[in-house]
Amino acid sequence: MKKRRWKKMTALSLLFIFFSSNHIPAEPLPQDNPDETQEENEIEIEEPKNLYALSACLMDADSGRILFGKEEDVRRANASTTKIMTLIVTLEHADLNNVVTFSDYAASQPDVQLNGASGEQFLLKDLCFSLMLESHNDSAVAIAEHVAGSVEAFAGLMNEKAAELGCMDTYFITPNGLDKEDENGFHGTTAADLARIMSYCIKESPMKETFLEITQTPSYSFSNIEGTRNYSCNNHNRFLTMMDGAISGKTGFTGNAGYCYVGALRRDDRTYVVALLGCGWPNNKNYKWSDTKQLMQYGIDSFEKVNLLELEIPKEAECPLEISGAKTEGYSRIKMTEVQNRTEEKQIENILLRKDESIEFKLERKQRLEAPVEAGTTVGTLKYILNGQVVREEELVLKDSVPAWDYRYSCLRMVDLFSL
C-alpha cells in the first residue's frame, strides 16, 4: 500500500515539476565562435602595384566580388566605355532588323564619326557594329533616338538599367560618353560600377550572346539601306589578342576622362572583368593595356574558384534546441535545408577566393521555442563570411514537428506512471 502511495506521489511530483517549469531540459547549446576559421594557407600574395589608372577594379564576374580595387568607388568621366551600356539597352529594347534614320542632330556629332548624313538610313544591327568597333559618336545618337525617341529618354533607360544593377554612383547623360554636365551632375561612373555593367552584359543579360558576338567581331562591313554607300569597321579592342581567354571590351577617351577601358577574360570556369578610368592622357594610350594585363594576371594567379555549397558545414548547424512545452519524445534537432532568399538578392554559390583567404561561418539561432512547432519552421540562419562581409545566408529549419505537452498527453503519462 505504501509502495502504491509512493508511486502516485512520484507521478504527481513529476507533473508538478513539468507544469511549473513548462519546458524540457536541453543539452548545453554550443557557443558560436565566429573566430574559428578554416586552416589558412601560409602563402604570400603580392597585389598589383604601380598602376597608371586613377581608378581600377578587378571583379569576379560570376559573384560580383571585387578582387582588387584602387579608388574603385570614385566617380569619374568614363568616355566611350559608356557604349557597353548603350549596346545592352539597345539589344534589350529593339529589333536589330529595324531601320534607323539619321537626324540632323545625330549627323552633327563630333569625331569619331561614321559620317552618316541627315536622312540616311541604316539597319540597327549595322549601327551596333559601328558603335562598338569604331566607337562612332553619331551612330550612338542615331541609335538612342531610334530606340527611345530622344537622347534624353534613352539616357533615362540607361540610368534605369544602372540602378537595376546596383550601380548607384553612375549617371549617364549621353549615349556616346562625350563629356557633359547638367543640373543633376556630370556624365560618369566608377570603376566598380563599370565592372558590374560589363559583368551583366556578358553573364546575365538575355542578350549576352549577341553582345559578345558584336564585341568580339574583328571587322565588319555594311552599306546604307539605299546601297549607295559602303562602310567598313575594325575592332580597336587590342586586348582581344593580348591574352588567352579575352572575350570582350571597350576603349574610351575624352579630355576629362583620359584613356579608359573595360574588358573581360574567361579562363576555365572563371571570368574576370577589369575596369580602368583615367588611365593616362596623350601620349600614353598604351597604359591601359599594361594595367589590364597586370590585373588579369593577378586574378588568374592568385584566386581559386570555390563552391560554397561543397564546404564542410560546422557541426553546430545540427544542435539541440530548447523547446518549451514539448513532448520529450518529440525533442528534435535542426538541419540545413534549401536556401530561402529573404533579401530578394541573388544567392552566391561559387566565389573566387584568394589562396590565403578562407570562409568563416556564423550561426545565429533562436534560443527558445514554444511547442508545438511544425517541421520546416525557421529556427536560425547560417552565414558565410569572407573578410567580415556576409557572402551567403541560409536558413536553418526544424527537421521534425515537435508536438506540445497537452492535457491528453499529460493524462496518458499519468496512467503510465500509476500503472507502475
Short mmCIF file of C-alpha atoms in Angstrom, two decimals:
data_model
loop_
_atom_site.label_atom_id
_atom_site.label_comp_id
_atom_site.label_asym_id
_atom_site.label_seq_id
_atom_site.Cartn_x
_atom_site.Cartn_y
_atom_site.Cartn_z
CA MET A 1 0.00 0.00 0.00
CA LYS A 2 2.83 2.36 0.94
CA LYS A 3 4.60 1.42 -2.25
CA ARG A 4 1.50 2.29 -4.35
CA ARG A 5 1.10 5.64 -2.49
CA TRP A 6 4.78 6.40 -3.14
CA LYS A 7 4.31 5.80 -6.91
CA LYS A 8 1.34 8.19 -7.02
CA MET A 9 3.26 10.86 -5.13
CA THR A 10 6.17 10.46 -7.52
CA ALA A 11 3.91 10.85 -10.57
CA LEU A 12 2.24 13.94 -9.14
CA SER A 13 5.62 15.44 -8.29
CA LEU A 14 6.87 14.92 -11.81
CA LEU A 15 3.79 16.56 -13.29
CA PHE A 16 4.13 19.49 -10.89
CA ILE A 17 7.74 19.96 -11.88
CA PHE A 18 6.77 19.97 -15.57
CA PHE A 19 3.91 22.46 -15.31
CA SER A 20 5.88 24.79 -13.04
CA SER A 21 8.87 24.92 -15.38
CA ASN A 22 6.94 24.40 -18.68
CA HIS A 23 9.99 23.32 -20.61
CA ILE A 24 12.15 20.30 -21.04
CA PRO A 25 15.81 20.39 -20.16
CA ALA A 26 18.16 20.66 -23.10
CA GLU A 27 21.75 19.80 -23.66
CA PRO A 28 24.03 22.85 -23.38
CA LEU A 29 23.98 24.81 -26.65
CA PRO A 30 27.34 25.02 -28.35
CA GLN A 31 28.72 28.53 -28.25
CA ASP A 32 29.13 30.43 -31.50
CA ASN A 33 32.73 31.12 -32.29
CA PRO A 34 32.96 33.33 -35.37
CA ASP A 35 36.72 33.47 -34.93
CA GLU A 36 37.10 29.81 -35.86
CA THR A 37 38.17 29.64 -39.49
CA GLN A 38 39.40 27.11 -41.94
CA GLU A 39 43.07 26.39 -41.86
CA GLU A 40 44.85 29.27 -43.56
CA ASN A 41 47.44 28.71 -46.19
CA GLU A 42 50.69 30.46 -45.46
CA ILE A 43 51.05 31.94 -48.92
CA GLU A 44 52.49 35.34 -49.75
CA ILE A 45 50.29 37.13 -52.26
CA GLU A 46 51.62 40.25 -53.94
CA GLU A 47 48.87 42.65 -55.01
CA PRO A 48 49.08 44.75 -58.19
CA LYS A 49 51.10 47.92 -57.75
CA ASN A 50 52.22 50.95 -59.73
CA LEU A 51 49.03 51.04 -61.76
CA TYR A 52 48.69 54.02 -64.08
CA ALA A 53 44.91 54.27 -63.79
CA LEU A 54 43.41 56.71 -61.29
CA SER A 55 40.62 54.20 -60.66
CA ALA A 56 40.84 50.45 -61.22
CA CYS A 57 38.71 47.41 -60.44
CA LEU A 58 39.21 43.68 -60.89
CA MET A 59 35.93 41.79 -60.48
CA ASP A 60 34.80 38.18 -60.35
CA ALA A 61 32.03 38.39 -62.96
CA ASP A 62 30.22 35.34 -61.57
CA SER A 63 29.78 36.55 -57.99
CA GLY A 64 30.29 40.29 -58.42
CA ARG A 65 33.04 40.21 -55.81
CA ILE A 66 35.71 42.91 -56.16
CA LEU A 67 39.05 41.10 -56.12
CA PHE A 68 41.14 44.27 -56.25
CA GLY A 69 40.34 47.94 -56.22
CA LYS A 70 42.07 51.28 -56.46
CA GLU A 71 39.72 54.20 -55.84
CA GLU A 72 37.13 51.92 -57.40
CA ASP A 73 34.21 53.82 -55.86
CA VAL A 74 35.27 57.30 -57.03
CA ARG A 75 33.01 58.60 -59.81
CA ARG A 76 34.86 59.86 -62.88
CA ALA A 77 34.14 60.61 -66.53
CA ASN A 78 34.27 57.33 -68.45
CA ALA A 79 34.18 58.33 -72.15
CA SER A 80 33.19 55.66 -74.70
CA THR A 81 33.16 52.79 -72.20
CA THR A 82 29.62 54.17 -71.83
CA LYS A 83 28.78 52.38 -75.06
CA ILE A 84 28.62 48.96 -73.43
CA MET A 85 25.51 50.25 -71.66
CA THR A 86 24.25 51.84 -74.88
CA LEU A 87 24.57 48.50 -76.65
CA ILE A 88 22.96 46.32 -73.98
CA VAL A 89 19.99 48.70 -73.57
CA THR A 90 19.56 48.70 -77.36
CA LEU A 91 19.72 44.91 -77.60
CA GLU A 92 17.13 44.53 -74.84
CA HIS A 93 14.70 47.13 -76.21
CA ALA A 94 14.82 46.96 -80.00
CA ASP A 95 14.82 44.65 -83.01
CA LEU A 96 18.19 44.69 -84.80
CA ASN A 97 16.37 44.43 -88.13
CA ASN A 98 14.79 47.86 -87.61
CA VAL A 99 15.68 50.70 -89.98
CA VAL A 100 17.27 53.76 -88.37
CA THR A 101 17.18 57.23 -89.92
CA PHE A 102 19.94 59.72 -89.08
CA SER A 103 18.61 63.03 -87.72
CA ASP A 104 20.29 66.40 -88.13
CA TYR A 105 21.44 66.16 -84.51
CA ALA A 106 22.94 62.70 -84.96
CA ALA A 107 24.77 63.79 -88.11
CA SER A 108 26.25 66.79 -86.25
CA GLN A 109 28.11 64.74 -83.60
CA PRO A 110 31.88 65.26 -83.28
CA ASP A 111 34.53 62.73 -84.20
CA VAL A 112 34.84 59.82 -84.11
CA GLN A 113 32.04 59.54 -86.72
CA LEU A 114 30.50 57.13 -89.18
CA ASN A 115 29.73 60.33 -91.14
CA GLY A 116 26.15 59.34 -91.75
CA ALA A 117 24.20 62.08 -93.49
CA SER A 118 20.94 63.55 -92.20
CA GLY A 119 18.11 61.39 -93.57
CA GLU A 120 20.40 58.48 -94.39
CA GLN A 121 19.07 55.10 -93.29
CA PHE A 122 20.77 52.01 -91.86
CA LEU A 123 19.91 48.71 -90.27
CA LEU A 124 20.09 48.97 -86.47
CA LYS A 125 22.31 45.87 -86.40
CA ASP A 126 24.90 47.57 -88.65
CA LEU A 127 24.95 50.67 -86.46
CA CYS A 128 25.62 48.48 -83.39
CA PHE A 129 28.85 47.27 -85.02
CA SER A 130 29.69 50.87 -85.89
CA LEU A 131 29.06 51.80 -82.25
CA MET A 132 31.28 49.14 -80.69
CA LEU A 133 34.06 48.50 -83.21
CA GLU A 134 34.84 52.05 -84.31
CA SER A 135 33.10 53.84 -81.41
CA HIS A 136 31.22 56.19 -83.73
CA ASN A 137 29.53 59.01 -81.79
CA ASP A 138 26.94 59.80 -84.47
CA SER A 139 25.81 56.16 -84.60
CA ALA A 140 25.30 56.23 -80.82
CA VAL A 141 22.94 59.22 -81.07
CA ALA A 142 21.06 57.77 -84.06
CA ILE A 143 20.56 54.52 -82.12
CA ALA A 144 19.39 56.35 -78.99
CA GLU A 145 16.88 58.47 -80.89
CA HIS A 146 15.51 55.40 -82.67
CA VAL A 147 15.16 53.25 -79.54
CA ALA A 148 13.73 55.83 -77.13
CA GLY A 149 12.64 58.79 -79.27
CA SER A 150 15.28 61.16 -77.92
CA VAL A 151 18.75 61.16 -76.37
CA GLU A 152 17.25 62.27 -73.04
CA ALA A 153 14.74 59.42 -72.99
CA PHE A 154 17.44 56.91 -73.89
CA ALA A 155 19.67 58.23 -71.09
CA GLY A 156 16.71 57.55 -68.80
CA LEU A 157 16.73 53.91 -69.90
CA MET A 158 20.47 53.72 -69.30
CA ASN A 159 20.13 55.11 -65.78
CA GLU A 160 17.24 52.79 -65.01
CA LYS A 161 19.35 49.81 -66.02
CA ALA A 162 22.29 51.09 -63.96
CA ALA A 163 20.05 51.39 -60.88
CA GLU A 164 18.65 47.91 -61.53
CA LEU A 165 22.21 46.54 -61.47
CA GLY A 166 23.02 48.33 -58.22
CA CYS A 167 25.25 50.95 -59.86
CA MET A 168 24.31 53.79 -57.53
CA ASP A 169 27.31 56.00 -58.36
CA THR A 170 26.61 56.10 -62.10
CA TYR A 171 24.92 58.88 -64.06
CA PHE A 172 24.58 58.83 -67.83
CA ILE A 173 23.63 61.85 -69.95
CA THR A 174 24.83 60.86 -73.42
CA PRO A 175 24.77 57.51 -75.28
CA ASN A 176 28.28 58.07 -76.65
CA GLY A 177 30.09 59.04 -73.44
CA LEU A 178 31.11 62.54 -74.51
CA ASP A 179 31.82 64.81 -71.55
CA LYS A 180 28.64 66.54 -70.41
CA GLU A 181 27.12 68.02 -67.27
CA ASP A 182 23.59 69.03 -66.30
CA GLU A 183 21.69 70.07 -63.18
CA ASN A 184 22.00 66.52 -61.79
CA GLY A 185 25.76 66.22 -62.18
CA PHE A 186 28.30 65.07 -64.73
CA HIS A 187 28.28 62.06 -67.03
CA GLY A 188 30.34 59.37 -65.36
CA THR A 189 30.63 56.19 -63.34
CA THR A 190 33.03 54.37 -61.04
CA ALA A 191 35.42 51.56 -61.91
CA ALA A 192 33.36 49.22 -59.70
CA ASP A 193 30.07 50.17 -61.37
CA LEU A 194 31.58 49.89 -64.84
CA ALA A 195 32.81 46.39 -63.98
CA ARG A 196 29.31 45.48 -62.75
CA ILE A 197 27.78 46.68 -66.02
CA MET A 198 30.23 44.62 -68.09
CA SER A 199 29.61 41.57 -65.87
CA TYR A 200 25.90 41.90 -66.54
CA CYS A 201 26.43 42.30 -70.29
CA ILE A 202 28.44 39.08 -70.60
CA LYS A 203 26.89 36.90 -67.88
CA GLU A 204 23.30 37.82 -67.06
CA SER A 205 21.61 39.77 -69.83
CA PRO A 206 19.20 37.77 -72.00
CA MET A 207 21.11 39.32 -74.93
CA LYS A 208 24.58 38.37 -73.70
CA GLU A 209 25.37 36.13 -76.67
CA THR A 210 24.60 38.91 -79.16
CA PHE A 211 26.61 41.36 -77.06
CA LEU A 212 29.62 39.03 -77.16
CA GLU A 213 29.21 38.36 -80.87
CA ILE A 214 29.30 42.07 -81.70
CA THR A 215 32.16 42.99 -79.36
CA GLN A 216 34.31 40.03 -80.48
CA THR A 217 33.99 40.69 -84.23
CA PRO A 218 37.40 41.70 -85.71
CA SER A 219 35.94 43.62 -88.67
CA TYR A 220 32.57 44.31 -90.23
CA SER A 221 31.33 45.82 -93.49
CA PHE A 222 27.88 47.12 -94.44
CA SER A 223 26.08 49.64 -96.59
CA ASN A 224 23.24 52.08 -96.10
CA ILE A 225 19.68 50.96 -96.91
CA GLU A 226 19.83 52.58 -100.34
CA GLY A 227 23.06 50.70 -101.11
CA THR A 228 24.73 53.90 -102.28
CA ARG A 229 27.49 53.99 -99.64
CA ASN A 230 29.67 51.27 -98.17
CA TYR A 231 31.23 51.29 -94.70
CA SER A 232 33.92 49.24 -93.01
CA CYS A 233 34.63 48.91 -89.27
CA ASN A 234 37.61 47.44 -87.44
CA ASN A 235 37.69 46.40 -83.80
CA HIS A 236 40.03 48.64 -81.74
CA ASN A 237 39.99 46.42 -78.66
CA ARG A 238 43.60 45.19 -78.82
CA PHE A 239 43.16 43.22 -75.62
CA LEU A 240 41.24 40.55 -77.56
CA THR A 241 44.57 39.32 -78.96
CA MET A 242 46.76 40.10 -75.94
CA MET A 243 45.76 37.33 -73.53
CA ASP A 244 44.27 33.87 -73.99
CA GLY A 245 40.63 33.91 -72.99
CA ALA A 246 39.91 37.60 -73.67
CA ILE A 247 36.22 37.76 -74.66
CA SER A 248 35.07 41.39 -74.73
CA GLY A 249 35.96 45.00 -74.06
CA LYS A 250 35.56 48.67 -74.91
CA THR A 251 38.03 51.53 -75.05
CA GLY A 252 37.32 55.22 -74.48
CA PHE A 253 38.92 58.65 -74.39
CA THR A 254 37.86 62.24 -73.76
CA GLY A 255 39.75 65.23 -72.39
CA ASN A 256 38.11 64.87 -68.97
CA ALA A 257 38.15 61.09 -68.78
CA GLY A 258 41.59 60.30 -70.13
CA TYR A 259 42.09 56.82 -71.52
CA CYS A 260 39.54 54.34 -70.17
CA TYR A 261 38.95 50.66 -70.67
CA VAL A 262 36.67 47.84 -69.58
CA GLY A 263 37.38 44.26 -70.62
CA ALA A 264 36.58 40.66 -69.78
CA LEU A 265 38.56 37.42 -69.80
CA ARG A 266 37.44 33.82 -69.27
CA ARG A 267 39.81 31.06 -68.16
CA ASP A 268 38.43 27.60 -67.44
CA ASP A 269 35.45 28.20 -65.13
CA ARG A 270 36.47 31.71 -64.04
CA THR A 271 35.51 35.04 -65.60
CA TYR A 272 37.32 38.28 -64.76
CA VAL A 273 36.39 41.86 -65.58
CA VAL A 274 38.79 44.82 -65.41
CA ALA A 275 37.64 48.46 -65.47
CA LEU A 276 40.04 51.40 -65.69
CA LEU A 277 39.30 55.13 -65.52
CA GLY A 278 41.79 57.96 -66.03
CA CYS A 279 44.49 55.60 -67.27
CA GLY A 280 46.82 58.21 -68.74
CA TRP A 281 46.41 61.04 -71.21
CA PRO A 282 48.16 61.61 -74.58
CA ASN A 283 50.71 60.33 -75.36
CA ASN A 284 50.16 57.39 -73.02
CA LYS A 285 47.39 55.43 -74.71
CA ASN A 286 49.09 52.06 -74.02
CA TYR A 287 48.96 52.38 -70.22
CA LYS A 288 45.51 50.81 -70.21
CA TRP A 289 46.84 47.63 -71.78
CA SER A 290 49.63 47.14 -69.24
CA ASP A 291 47.27 47.81 -66.33
CA THR A 292 44.69 45.41 -67.73
CA LYS A 293 47.22 42.62 -68.23
CA GLN A 294 48.67 43.08 -64.74
CA LEU A 295 45.24 42.92 -63.09
CA MET A 296 44.06 39.95 -65.14
CA GLN A 297 47.25 38.00 -64.40
CA TYR A 298 46.88 38.75 -60.70
CA GLY A 299 43.38 37.30 -60.81
CA ILE A 300 44.50 34.18 -62.67
CA ASP A 301 47.50 33.50 -60.43
CA SER A 302 46.08 34.37 -57.02
CA PHE A 303 42.46 33.15 -56.93
CA GLU A 304 40.71 29.80 -56.99
CA LYS A 305 37.04 29.04 -57.56
CA VAL A 306 35.24 27.63 -54.52
CA ASN A 307 31.72 26.16 -54.41
CA LEU A 308 30.23 27.35 -51.12
CA LEU A 309 27.73 24.51 -51.11
CA GLU A 310 30.57 21.98 -51.03
CA LEU A 311 32.26 23.46 -47.95
CA GLU A 312 32.09 21.48 -44.72
CA ILE A 313 29.35 22.97 -42.55
CA PRO A 314 30.24 23.28 -38.84
CA LYS A 315 28.67 20.68 -36.54
CA GLU A 316 26.92 23.47 -34.63
CA ALA A 317 24.48 23.62 -37.58
CA GLU A 318 22.93 20.48 -36.09
CA CYS A 319 22.42 21.11 -32.41
CA PRO A 320 19.85 20.62 -29.63
CA LEU A 321 17.11 23.22 -29.28
CA GLU A 322 15.29 24.21 -26.11
CA ILE A 323 11.58 23.91 -26.85
CA SER A 324 9.18 24.94 -24.09
CA GLY A 325 6.22 22.66 -23.52
CA ALA A 326 7.42 19.92 -25.85
CA LYS A 327 6.88 16.18 -25.54
CA THR A 328 10.16 14.60 -24.62
CA GLU A 329 9.99 12.09 -27.45
CA GLY A 330 9.36 14.98 -29.87
CA TYR A 331 12.61 16.66 -28.86
CA SER A 332 14.33 17.28 -32.16
CA ARG A 333 17.35 18.65 -33.92
CA ILE A 334 17.72 21.13 -36.76
CA LYS A 335 19.40 20.62 -40.08
CA MET A 336 20.37 22.51 -43.24
CA THR A 337 17.62 22.87 -45.80
CA GLU A 338 17.06 24.62 -49.09
CA VAL A 339 18.12 28.25 -49.30
CA GLN A 340 15.41 30.80 -48.66
CA ASN A 341 16.27 34.05 -50.43
CA ARG A 342 14.83 36.51 -47.93
CA THR A 343 16.65 39.60 -49.23
CA GLU A 344 15.45 39.03 -52.82
CA GLU A 345 19.07 39.24 -53.90
CA LYS A 346 20.91 36.61 -55.85
CA GLN A 347 22.49 33.98 -53.61
CA ILE A 348 26.11 33.23 -54.43
CA GLU A 349 27.06 29.58 -54.87
CA ASN A 350 30.53 29.95 -56.39
CA ILE A 351 33.09 32.56 -55.45
CA LEU A 352 36.74 33.27 -56.19
CA LEU A 353 38.90 33.10 -53.07
CA ARG A 354 42.45 34.32 -52.91
CA LYS A 355 44.77 31.49 -51.96
CA ASP A 356 45.37 32.98 -48.49
CA GLU A 357 41.65 33.55 -47.75
CA SER A 358 39.03 31.33 -46.13
CA ILE A 359 35.32 31.34 -45.35
CA GLU A 360 34.11 31.73 -41.77
CA PHE A 361 30.73 30.55 -40.53
CA LYS A 362 28.43 32.29 -38.08
CA LEU A 363 25.40 30.52 -36.67
CA GLU A 364 22.50 32.61 -35.37
CA ARG A 365 19.61 30.67 -33.86
CA LYS A 366 16.55 31.17 -31.71
CA GLN A 367 17.45 30.13 -28.19
CA ARG A 368 13.90 29.22 -27.10
CA LEU A 369 10.79 28.00 -28.93
CA GLU A 370 7.24 27.23 -27.74
CA ALA A 371 5.71 23.88 -28.68
CA PRO A 372 4.02 22.87 -30.86
CA VAL A 373 6.50 23.64 -33.62
CA GLU A 374 5.89 22.46 -37.18
CA ALA A 375 8.55 20.80 -39.32
CA GLY A 376 10.15 23.38 -41.60
CA THR A 377 9.93 26.21 -39.06
CA THR A 378 12.89 28.56 -39.32
CA VAL A 379 14.96 28.33 -36.15
CA GLY A 380 18.11 30.18 -37.22
CA THR A 381 20.45 31.24 -40.00
CA LEU A 382 23.90 30.19 -41.12
CA LYS A 383 26.04 32.97 -42.54
CA TYR A 384 29.07 32.53 -44.79
CA ILE A 385 31.53 35.34 -44.03
CA LEU A 386 34.51 36.50 -46.07
CA ASN A 387 36.71 39.29 -44.74
CA GLY A 388 33.93 40.44 -42.44
CA GLN A 389 31.27 40.52 -45.20
CA VAL A 390 28.34 38.09 -45.46
CA VAL A 391 28.52 36.48 -48.90
CA ARG A 392 25.77 33.91 -48.42
CA GLU A 393 22.99 33.33 -45.89
CA GLU A 394 20.98 30.14 -45.44
CA GLU A 395 18.04 29.31 -43.24
CA LEU A 396 18.09 26.53 -40.65
CA VAL A 397 14.77 24.74 -40.17
CA LEU A 398 13.36 22.15 -37.83
CA LYS A 399 13.76 18.64 -39.19
CA ASP A 400 10.65 17.15 -37.49
CA SER A 401 7.49 18.56 -35.96
CA VAL A 402 7.58 18.88 -32.16
CA PRO A 403 4.13 18.42 -30.53
CA ALA A 404 3.17 20.16 -27.29
CA TRP A 405 2.74 18.50 -23.92
CA ASP A 406 -1.07 18.86 -23.85
CA TYR A 407 -3.80 17.65 -21.48
CA ARG A 408 -4.35 14.34 -23.28
CA TYR A 409 -0.64 13.57 -23.29
CA SER A 410 -0.43 14.51 -19.58
CA CYS A 411 -3.23 12.07 -18.75
CA LEU A 412 -1.58 9.29 -20.69
CA ARG A 413 1.66 9.93 -18.82
CA MET A 414 -0.16 9.82 -15.50
CA VAL A 415 -1.80 6.50 -16.42
CA ASP A 416 1.63 5.12 -17.34
CA LEU A 417 3.07 6.25 -14.01
CA PHE A 418 0.15 4.97 -11.92
CA SER A 419 0.37 1.57 -13.59
CA LEU A 420 3.95 1.09 -12.43
#
